[in-house]
Short mmCIF file of C-alpha atoms in Angstrom, two decimals:
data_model
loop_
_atom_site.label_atom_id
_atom_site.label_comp_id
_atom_site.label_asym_id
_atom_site.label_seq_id
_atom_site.Cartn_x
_atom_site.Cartn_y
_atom_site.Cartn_z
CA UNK A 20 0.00 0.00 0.00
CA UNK A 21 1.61 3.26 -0.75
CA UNK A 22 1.25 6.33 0.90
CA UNK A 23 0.34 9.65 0.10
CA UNK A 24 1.99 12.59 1.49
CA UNK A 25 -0.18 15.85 0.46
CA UNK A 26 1.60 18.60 -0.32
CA UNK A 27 0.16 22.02 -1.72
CA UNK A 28 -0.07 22.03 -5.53
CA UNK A 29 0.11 25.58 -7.21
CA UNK A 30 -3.84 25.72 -7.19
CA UNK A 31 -4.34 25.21 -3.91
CA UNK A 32 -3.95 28.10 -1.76
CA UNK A 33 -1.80 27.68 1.48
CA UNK A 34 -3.37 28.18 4.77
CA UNK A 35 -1.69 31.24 5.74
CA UNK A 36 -3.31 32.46 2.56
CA UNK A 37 -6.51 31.34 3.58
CA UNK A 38 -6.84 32.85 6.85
CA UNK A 39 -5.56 36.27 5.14
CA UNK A 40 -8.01 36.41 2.60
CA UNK A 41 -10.72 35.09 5.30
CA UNK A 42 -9.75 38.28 7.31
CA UNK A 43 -9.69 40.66 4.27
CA UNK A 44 -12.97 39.12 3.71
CA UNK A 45 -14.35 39.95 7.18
CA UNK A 46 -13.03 43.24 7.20
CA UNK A 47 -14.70 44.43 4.12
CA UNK A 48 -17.73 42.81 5.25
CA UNK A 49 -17.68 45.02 8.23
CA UNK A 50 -16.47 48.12 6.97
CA UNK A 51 -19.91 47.24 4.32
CA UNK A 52 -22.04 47.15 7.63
CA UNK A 53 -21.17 50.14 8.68
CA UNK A 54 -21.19 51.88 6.01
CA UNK A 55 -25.18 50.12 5.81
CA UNK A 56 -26.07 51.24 9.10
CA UNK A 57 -24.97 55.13 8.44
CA UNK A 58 -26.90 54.92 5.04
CA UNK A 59 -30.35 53.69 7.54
CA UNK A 60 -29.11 56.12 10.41
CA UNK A 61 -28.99 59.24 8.08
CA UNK A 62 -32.47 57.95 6.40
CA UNK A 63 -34.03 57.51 9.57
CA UNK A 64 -32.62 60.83 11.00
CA UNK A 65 -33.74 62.47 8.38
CA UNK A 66 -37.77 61.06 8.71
CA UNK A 67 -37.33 61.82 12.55
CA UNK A 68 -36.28 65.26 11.89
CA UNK A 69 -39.67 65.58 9.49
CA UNK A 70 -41.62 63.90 12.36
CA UNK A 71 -40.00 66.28 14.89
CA UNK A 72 -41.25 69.37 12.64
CA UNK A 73 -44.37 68.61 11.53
CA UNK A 74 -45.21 68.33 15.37
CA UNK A 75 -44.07 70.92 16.25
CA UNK A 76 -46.03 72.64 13.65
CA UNK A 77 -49.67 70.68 14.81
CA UNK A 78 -48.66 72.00 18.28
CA UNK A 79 -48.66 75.33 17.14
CA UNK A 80 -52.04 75.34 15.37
CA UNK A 81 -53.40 73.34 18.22
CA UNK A 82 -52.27 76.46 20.53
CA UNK A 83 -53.73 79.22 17.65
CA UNK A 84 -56.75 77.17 18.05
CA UNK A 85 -57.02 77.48 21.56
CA UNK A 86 -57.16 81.16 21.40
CA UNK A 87 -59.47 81.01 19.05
CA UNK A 88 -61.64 78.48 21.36
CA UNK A 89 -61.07 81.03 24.47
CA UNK A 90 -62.55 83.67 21.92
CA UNK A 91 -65.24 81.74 21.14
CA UNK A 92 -66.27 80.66 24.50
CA UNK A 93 -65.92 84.39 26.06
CA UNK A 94 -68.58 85.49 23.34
CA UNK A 95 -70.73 82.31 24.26
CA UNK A 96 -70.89 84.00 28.27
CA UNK A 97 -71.63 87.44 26.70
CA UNK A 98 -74.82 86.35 23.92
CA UNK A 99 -74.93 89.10 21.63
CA UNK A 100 -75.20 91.15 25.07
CA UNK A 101 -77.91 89.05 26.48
CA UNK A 102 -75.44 87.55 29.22
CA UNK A 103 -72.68 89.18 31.09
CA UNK A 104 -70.77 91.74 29.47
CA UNK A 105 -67.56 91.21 27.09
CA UNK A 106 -65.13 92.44 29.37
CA UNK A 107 -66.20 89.65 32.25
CA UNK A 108 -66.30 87.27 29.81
CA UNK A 109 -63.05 87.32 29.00
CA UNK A 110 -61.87 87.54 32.53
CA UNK A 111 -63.94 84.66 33.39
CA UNK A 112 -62.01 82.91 30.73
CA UNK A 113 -58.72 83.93 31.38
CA UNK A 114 -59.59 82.64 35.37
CA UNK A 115 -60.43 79.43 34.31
CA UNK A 116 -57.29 79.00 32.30
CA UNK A 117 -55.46 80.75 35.50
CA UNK A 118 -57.31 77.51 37.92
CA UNK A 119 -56.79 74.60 35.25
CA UNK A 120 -52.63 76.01 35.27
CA UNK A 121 -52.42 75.99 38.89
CA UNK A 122 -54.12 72.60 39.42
CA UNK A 123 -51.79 71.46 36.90
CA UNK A 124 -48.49 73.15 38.61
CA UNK A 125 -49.77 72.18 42.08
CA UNK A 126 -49.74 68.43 40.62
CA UNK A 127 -46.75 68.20 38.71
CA UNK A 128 -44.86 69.96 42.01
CA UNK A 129 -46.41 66.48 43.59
CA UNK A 130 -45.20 64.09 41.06
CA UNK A 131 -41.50 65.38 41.24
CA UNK A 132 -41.16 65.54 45.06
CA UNK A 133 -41.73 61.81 45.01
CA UNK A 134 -38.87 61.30 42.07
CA UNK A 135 -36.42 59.30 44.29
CA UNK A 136 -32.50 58.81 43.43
CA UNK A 137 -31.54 54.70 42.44
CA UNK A 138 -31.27 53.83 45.88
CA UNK A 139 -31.22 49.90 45.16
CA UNK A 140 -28.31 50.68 42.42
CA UNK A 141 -26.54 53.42 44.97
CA UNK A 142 -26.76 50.58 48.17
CA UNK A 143 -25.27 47.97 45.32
CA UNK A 144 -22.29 50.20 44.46
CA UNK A 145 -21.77 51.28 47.98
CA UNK A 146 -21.23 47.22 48.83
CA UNK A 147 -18.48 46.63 46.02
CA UNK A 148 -15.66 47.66 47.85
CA UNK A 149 -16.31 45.95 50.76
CA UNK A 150 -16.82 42.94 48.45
CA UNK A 151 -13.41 42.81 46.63
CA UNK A 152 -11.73 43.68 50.00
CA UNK A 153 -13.05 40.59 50.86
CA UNK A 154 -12.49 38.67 48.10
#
């Protein structure tokens, strides 16, 4: 039985070429991935951007409106002069808007008194060095 000892013809690429195409290989493919995920980050900046605008534009005619709804209900008080007069209408308005801020202040002044620092993560940190002292 005779034995054959394999050694590398001119086709067949050696393994030190191998692994350095492999890794040319890999690094193109990555430098491709990136170069992917700026393309979809720039796209997707861009849409956000538009999103960002256009509601920022609704929540200015949403506040234009509301003038014009303050208007409105200010001349539904007075009645063509049937009801109180124009000036107290307004006022009454402008009160109302004066309570609904306040309640809202007075709440929100609630809601951050009770935000709280990580306490859990602060007590966890605080027991590290102790820990590795020990360790």
């Amino acid at each position: 039985m005779a034995t054959e000892t394999t050694t590398p013809t001119a086709a067949e690429p050696t393994i030190g070429q191998l692994v350095a195409s492999a890794s040319r290989d890999i690094s193109t493919l990555v430098s491709k991935e990136i170069e992917l995920a700026k393309s979809e980050l720039k796209v997707s900046a861009i849409k956000g951007g538009l999103g960002a605008a256009l509601l920022i534009v609704a929540g200015f005619i949403l506040l234009l409106s509301l003038i014009i709804l303050s208007i409105t209900i200010a001349f539904f008080i007075n009645w063509e002069g049937h009801g109180l007069s124009l000036m107290w209408s307004f006022l009454i308005v402008f009160g109302g808007y004066v309570v609904i801020a306040g309640l809202l202040g007075f709440i929100g002044v609630k809601k951050l008194m009770k935000v709280r620092g990580p306490q859990k993560a602060i007590a966890q940190a605080q027991q590290i060095p102790g820990a590795l002292k020990r360790g």
